PDB file of C-alpha atoms and ligand atoms in Angstrom:
ATOM      1  CA  MET H  81      -9.619  23.244 -30.347  1.00  0.00           C
ATOM      2  CA  ASP H  82      -9.816  27.210 -31.939  1.00  0.00           C
ATOM      3  CA  ILE H  83      -6.618  28.645 -32.683  1.00  0.00           C
ATOM      4  CA  LYS H  84      -6.746  32.528 -33.797  1.00  0.00           C
ATOM      5  CA  LYS H  85      -4.052  34.250 -31.885  1.00  0.00           C
ATOM      6  CA  ILE H  86      -0.844  33.206 -31.874  1.00  0.00           C
ATOM      7  CA  LEU H  87       2.381  34.806 -30.386  1.00  0.00           C
ATOM      8  CA  VAL H  88       5.722  34.336 -32.544  1.00  0.00           C
ATOM      9  CA  ILE H  89       8.989  34.338 -30.311  1.00  0.00           C
ATOM     10  CA  ASN H  90      12.396  34.642 -31.651  1.00  0.00           C
ATOM     11  CA  GLY H  91      15.545  34.711 -29.500  1.00  0.00           C
ATOM     12  CA  PRO H  92      19.175  35.998 -28.884  1.00  0.00           C
ATOM     13  CA  ASN H  93      20.818  37.552 -32.187  1.00  0.00           C
ATOM     14  CA  ILE H  94      17.590  36.588 -34.543  1.00  0.00           C
ATOM     15  CA  ASN H  95      17.260  40.272 -34.822  1.00  0.00           C
ATOM     16  CA  MET H  96      20.625  40.342 -36.337  1.00  0.00           C
ATOM     17  CA  LEU H  97      19.932  38.326 -39.308  1.00  0.00           C
ATOM     18  CA  GLY H  98      21.216  39.376 -42.996  1.00  0.00           C
ATOM     19  CA  LEU H  99      24.072  40.729 -41.195  1.00  0.00           C
ATOM     20  CA  ARG H 100      26.565  37.580 -40.810  1.00  0.00           C
ATOM     21  CA  GLU H 101      26.540  33.915 -41.821  1.00  0.00           C
ATOM     22  CA  PRO H 102      24.236  34.322 -44.774  1.00  0.00           C
ATOM     23  CA  GLU H 103      25.393  30.566 -45.685  1.00  0.00           C
ATOM     24  CA  ILE H 104      23.767  29.398 -42.784  1.00  0.00           C
ATOM     25  CA  TYR H 105      20.957  31.577 -42.278  1.00  0.00           C
ATOM     26  CA  GLY H 106      19.919  33.464 -45.287  1.00  0.00           C
ATOM     27  CA  SER H 107      20.388  36.824 -46.424  1.00  0.00           C
ATOM     28  CA  LYS H 108      17.245  38.320 -45.280  1.00  0.00           C
ATOM     29  CA  THR H 109      16.619  40.597 -42.317  1.00  0.00           C
ATOM     30  CA  TYR H 110      14.691  40.342 -39.212  1.00  0.00           C
ATOM     31  CA  GLY H 111      12.411  42.920 -40.877  1.00  0.00           C
ATOM     32  CA  ASP H 112      11.576  40.364 -43.535  1.00  0.00           C
ATOM     33  CA  LEU H 113      11.382  37.542 -41.143  1.00  0.00           C
ATOM     34  CA  LEU H 114       8.277  39.885 -39.551  1.00  0.00           C
ATOM     35  CA  LYS H 115       6.559  40.634 -43.092  1.00  0.00           C
ATOM     36  CA  PHE H 116       6.940  36.999 -43.932  1.00  0.00           C
ATOM     37  CA  ILE H 117       5.195  36.083 -40.521  1.00  0.00           C
ATOM     38  CA  ASP H 118       2.676  38.934 -41.123  1.00  0.00           C
ATOM     39  CA  ALA H 119       1.886  37.606 -44.398  1.00  0.00           C
ATOM     40  CA  ALA H 120       2.005  33.751 -43.638  1.00  0.00           C
ATOM     41  CA  ALA H 121      -0.736  33.980 -40.542  1.00  0.00           C
ATOM     42  CA  ALA H 122      -2.941  36.251 -43.109  1.00  0.00           C
ATOM     43  CA  ASP H 123      -2.548  33.450 -45.378  1.00  0.00           C
ATOM     44  CA  MET H 124      -3.985  30.839 -42.664  1.00  0.00           C
ATOM     45  CA  GLY H 125      -6.467  33.606 -41.634  1.00  0.00           C
ATOM     46  CA  LEU H 126      -4.644  33.585 -38.140  1.00  0.00           C
ATOM     47  CA  GLU H 127      -3.563  36.877 -35.879  1.00  0.00           C
ATOM     48  CA  ALA H 128       0.258  36.825 -35.037  1.00  0.00           C
ATOM     49  CA  HIS H 129       2.027  38.940 -32.871  1.00  0.00           C
ATOM     50  CA  CYS H 130       5.744  38.614 -33.052  1.00  0.00           C
ATOM     51  CA  PHE H 131       8.668  39.318 -30.074  1.00  0.00           C
ATOM     52  CA  GLN H 132      11.997  39.129 -30.143  1.00  0.00           C
ATOM     53  CA  SER H 133      14.718  39.382 -27.027  1.00  0.00           C
ATOM     54  CA  ASN H 134      18.080  38.933 -26.437  1.00  0.00           C
ATOM     55  CA  SER H 135      17.356  37.580 -22.918  1.00  0.00           C
ATOM     56  CA  GLU H 136      16.309  34.490 -21.289  1.00  0.00           C
ATOM     57  CA  GLY H 137      14.440  36.510 -18.675  1.00  0.00           C
ATOM     58  CA  ALA H 138      12.139  38.756 -20.832  1.00  0.00           C
ATOM     59  CA  ILE H 139      11.478  35.550 -23.079  1.00  0.00           C
ATOM     60  CA  VAL H 140      10.014  33.999 -19.764  1.00  0.00           C
ATOM     61  CA  ASP H 141       8.028  37.065 -19.142  1.00  0.00           C
ATOM     62  CA  GLU H 142       6.306  36.845 -22.474  1.00  0.00           C
ATOM     63  CA  ILE H 143       5.768  33.837 -22.354  1.00  0.00           C
ATOM     64  CA  GLN H 144       4.031  33.820 -18.922  1.00  0.00           C
ATOM     65  CA  ARG H 145       2.264  37.101 -20.186  1.00  0.00           C
ATOM     66  CA  ALA H 146       0.460  35.246 -23.047  1.00  0.00           C
ATOM     67  CA  HIS H 147      -0.958  32.915 -20.900  1.00  0.00           C
ATOM     68  CA  GLY H 148      -5.059  33.502 -21.341  1.00  0.00           C
ATOM     69  CA  ILE H 149      -4.320  35.839 -24.467  1.00  0.00           C
ATOM     70  CA  TYR H 150      -2.995  33.970 -27.334  1.00  0.00           C
ATOM     71  CA  ASP H 151      -3.888  30.025 -28.656  1.00  0.00           C
ATOM     72  CA  GLY H 152      -0.485  29.247 -29.554  1.00  0.00           C
ATOM     73  CA  ILE H 153       2.976  29.808 -29.628  1.00  0.00           C
ATOM     74  CA  ILE H 154       5.942  29.761 -32.152  1.00  0.00           C
ATOM     75  CA  ILE H 155       9.400  29.838 -30.840  1.00  0.00           C
ATOM     76  CA  ASN H 156      12.907  29.975 -32.144  1.00  0.00           C
ATOM     77  CA  PRO H 157      14.936  30.340 -28.523  1.00  0.00           C
ATOM     78  CA  ALA H 158      17.871  30.795 -31.023  1.00  0.00           C
ATOM     79  CA  ALA H 159      21.095  29.964 -28.466  1.00  0.00           C
ATOM     80  CA  TYR H 160      18.877  29.252 -25.390  1.00  0.00           C
ATOM     81  CA  THR H 161      17.312  26.084 -27.257  1.00  0.00           C
ATOM     82  CA  HIS H 162      20.854  24.188 -25.961  1.00  0.00           C
ATOM     83  CA  THR H 163      21.045  25.721 -22.433  1.00  0.00           C
ATOM     84  CA  SER H 164      17.432  26.844 -20.902  1.00  0.00           C
ATOM     85  CA  VAL H 165      15.531  24.696 -18.935  1.00  0.00           C
ATOM     86  CA  ALA H 166      13.694  27.654 -17.866  1.00  0.00           C
ATOM     87  CA  ILE H 167      11.915  28.478 -21.154  1.00  0.00           C
ATOM     88  CA  PRO H 168      10.320  24.716 -21.255  1.00  0.00           C
ATOM     89  CA  ASP H 169       9.470  25.093 -17.780  1.00  0.00           C
ATOM     90  CA  ALA H 170       7.439  28.541 -18.460  1.00  0.00           C
ATOM     91  CA  LEU H 171       5.677  26.761 -21.832  1.00  0.00           C
ATOM     92  CA  LYS H 172       4.854  23.881 -19.526  1.00  0.00           C
ATOM     93  CA  ALA H 173       3.612  26.293 -16.934  1.00  0.00           C
ATOM     94  CA  VAL H 174       1.372  28.314 -19.423  1.00  0.00           C
ATOM     95  CA  GLY H 175       0.537  25.481 -21.017  1.00  0.00           C
ATOM     96  CA  ILE H 176      -0.146  26.726 -24.442  1.00  0.00           C
ATOM     97  CA  LEU H 177       0.022  24.559 -27.495  1.00  0.00           C
ATOM     98  CA  ALA H 178       3.603  25.460 -28.889  1.00  0.00           C
ATOM     99  CA  VAL H 179       5.912  24.802 -32.130  1.00  0.00           C
ATOM    100  CA  GLU H 180       9.686  25.097 -31.920  1.00  0.00           C
ATOM    101  CA  VAL H 181      11.239  26.410 -34.947  1.00  0.00           C
ATOM    102  CA  HIS H 182      14.655  26.859 -36.594  1.00  0.00           C
ATOM    103  CA  LEU H 183      16.084  28.452 -39.596  1.00  0.00           C
ATOM    104  CA  SER H 184      19.077  25.835 -39.516  1.00  0.00           C
ATOM    105  CA  ASP H 185      19.170  22.251 -39.149  1.00  0.00           C
ATOM    106  CA  ILE H 186      20.458  22.338 -35.733  1.00  0.00           C
ATOM    107  CA  SER H 187      20.447  18.106 -36.070  1.00  0.00           C
ATOM    108  CA  LYS H 188      23.260  18.340 -38.495  1.00  0.00           C
ATOM    109  CA  ARG H 189      25.301  21.330 -37.073  1.00  0.00           C
ATOM    110  CA  GLU H 190      28.087  21.105 -34.126  1.00  0.00           C
ATOM    111  CA  PRO H 191      26.998  18.576 -31.520  1.00  0.00           C
ATOM    112  CA  TYR H 192      26.145  21.413 -28.785  1.00  0.00           C
ATOM    113  CA  ARG H 193      23.200  22.725 -31.097  1.00  0.00           C
ATOM    114  CA  ARG H 194      21.977  19.117 -31.586  1.00  0.00           C
ATOM    115  CA  ILE H 195      20.174  18.992 -27.845  1.00  0.00           C
ATOM    116  CA  SER H 196      17.074  21.147 -27.974  1.00  0.00           C
ATOM    117  CA  TYR H 197      15.513  21.565 -24.133  1.00  0.00           C
ATOM    118  CA  THR H 198      12.885  23.420 -25.786  1.00  0.00           C
ATOM    119  CA  SER H 199      11.699  20.138 -28.031  1.00  0.00           C
ATOM    120  CA  GLU H 200      10.177  18.452 -24.693  1.00  0.00           C
ATOM    121  CA  ALA H 201       7.738  21.552 -24.245  1.00  0.00           C
ATOM    122  CA  CYS H 202       6.753  21.684 -28.086  1.00  0.00           C
ATOM    123  CA  LEU H 203       4.400  19.216 -30.079  1.00  0.00           C
ATOM    124  CA  LYS H 204       6.941  19.849 -32.847  1.00  0.00           C
ATOM    125  CA  THR H 205      10.063  20.960 -33.661  1.00  0.00           C
ATOM    126  CA  ILE H 206      10.359  22.229 -37.267  1.00  0.00           C
ATOM    127  CA  ALA H 207      14.165  22.539 -38.914  1.00  0.00           C
ATOM    128  CA  GLY H 208      16.336  23.564 -41.690  1.00  0.00           C
ATOM    129  CA  LEU H 209      13.558  25.340 -43.700  1.00  0.00           C
ATOM    130  CA  GLY H 210      14.563  28.803 -43.454  1.00  0.00           C
ATOM    131  CA  PHE H 211      11.914  31.473 -43.000  1.00  0.00           C
ATOM    132  CA  GLU H 212       9.499  28.784 -44.349  1.00  0.00           C
ATOM    133  CA  GLY H 213       9.805  26.722 -41.335  1.00  0.00           C
ATOM    134  CA  TYR H 214       7.455  29.372 -39.579  1.00  0.00           C
ATOM    135  CA  HIS H 215       4.803  29.114 -42.155  1.00  0.00           C
ATOM    136  CA  GLU H 216       4.527  25.471 -41.424  1.00  0.00           C
ATOM    137  CA  ALA H 217       4.351  25.929 -37.634  1.00  0.00           C
ATOM    138  CA  ILE H 218       2.001  28.194 -38.244  1.00  0.00           C
ATOM    139  CA  ARG H 219       0.140  25.819 -40.939  1.00  0.00           C
ATOM    140  CA  PHE H 220       0.547  23.114 -38.031  1.00  0.00           C
ATOM    141  CA  LEU H 221      -1.295  25.199 -35.373  1.00  0.00           C
ATOM    142  CA  LYS H 222      -4.309  26.050 -37.753  1.00  0.00           C
ATOM    143  CA  ASN H 223      -4.701  22.250 -38.786  1.00  0.00           C
ATOM    144  CA  LEU H 224      -5.147  21.615 -34.812  1.00  0.00           C
ATOM    145  CA  ASN H 225      -8.762  23.297 -35.376  1.00  0.00           C
ATOM    146  CA  LYS H 226      -9.910  20.763 -37.953  1.00  0.00           C
ATOM    147  CA  SER H 227      -8.389  17.388 -35.884  1.00  0.00           C
ATOM    148  CA  ALA H 228      -9.955  18.311 -32.484  1.00  0.00           C
TER     149      ALA H 228
HETATM  150  O1  LIG Q 183      18.822  27.780 -36.708  1.00  0.00           O
HETATM  151  C1  LIG Q 183      18.476  28.539 -35.874  1.00  0.00           C
HETATM  152  O2  LIG Q 183      17.001  28.875 -36.185  1.00  0.00           O
HETATM  153  C2  LIG Q 183      18.958  28.654 -34.606  1.00  0.00           C
HETATM  154  O3  LIG Q 183      18.092  28.538 -33.430  1.00  0.00           O
HETATM  155  C3  LIG Q 183      19.453  30.204 -34.586  1.00  0.00           C
HETATM  156  C4  LIG Q 183      20.147  30.432 -33.607  1.00  0.00           C
HETATM  157  C5  LIG Q 183      21.643  29.225 -33.122  1.00  0.00           C
HETATM  158  O4  LIG Q 183      22.112  30.012 -32.397  1.00  0.00           O
HETATM  159  C6  LIG Q 183      20.763  28.075 -32.934  1.00  0.00           C
HETATM  160  O5  LIG Q 183      21.497  27.046 -32.613  1.00  0.00           O
HETATM  161  C7  LIG Q 183      19.822  27.454 -34.056  1.00  0.00           C
HETATM  162  C8  LIG Q 183      21.211  31.957 -34.010  1.00  0.00           C
HETATM  163  C9  LIG Q 183      20.542  33.404 -34.352  1.00  0.00           C
HETATM  164  C10 LIG Q 183      20.849  34.268 -35.111  1.00  0.00           C
HETATM  165  O6  LIG Q 183      22.558  34.242 -34.987  1.00  0.00           O
HETATM  166  C11 LIG Q 183      22.987  34.876 -36.037  1.00  0.00           C
HETATM  167  C12 LIG Q 183      24.624  34.794 -36.040  1.00  0.00           C
HETATM  168  C13 LIG Q 183      25.119  35.365 -36.999  1.00  0.00           C
HETATM  169  C14 LIG Q 183      24.631  36.498 -37.741  1.00  0.00           C
HETATM  170  C15 LIG Q 183      23.363  36.905 -37.319  1.00  0.00           C
HETATM  171  C16 LIG Q 183      22.403  36.136 -36.792  1.00  0.00           C
END
């Protein structure tokens, strides 16, 4: 397994980070998250490309486009985590190794956030670590290079 290029997908409203609910999502912005991911990927010697959309179909399209281009996907589907069947179907269809990330600990929030349809298409779910969860996901994918 040789993971070099990863695609980081963020779903609806992640582009609004820092503007509201800092007690849940922190006070840093989406721009700060992009810088954080760039630095984390560089730290691990990987190339990361970030994509954000508020539309489920655009996320499915991006996952499909990743086929043959990216070796790993990190995805925070945001609210679609709890509603979308199309997103895990797309992840399974392209067969790219994927890790699910959430800024907050969805297991300790409202009951409707405790269900993730995405997780069954991912090797691992990391939740509740804020931005650090993305670093952890990059590290996890990078370490797959050693284990195979
Ligand atoms: O904890 C996470 O990362 C979530 O995926 C974030 C989603 C939420 O729907 C999921 O249940 C858990 C929300 C994304 C950001 O939402 C904002 C809300 C208010 C202000 C700024 C962003």
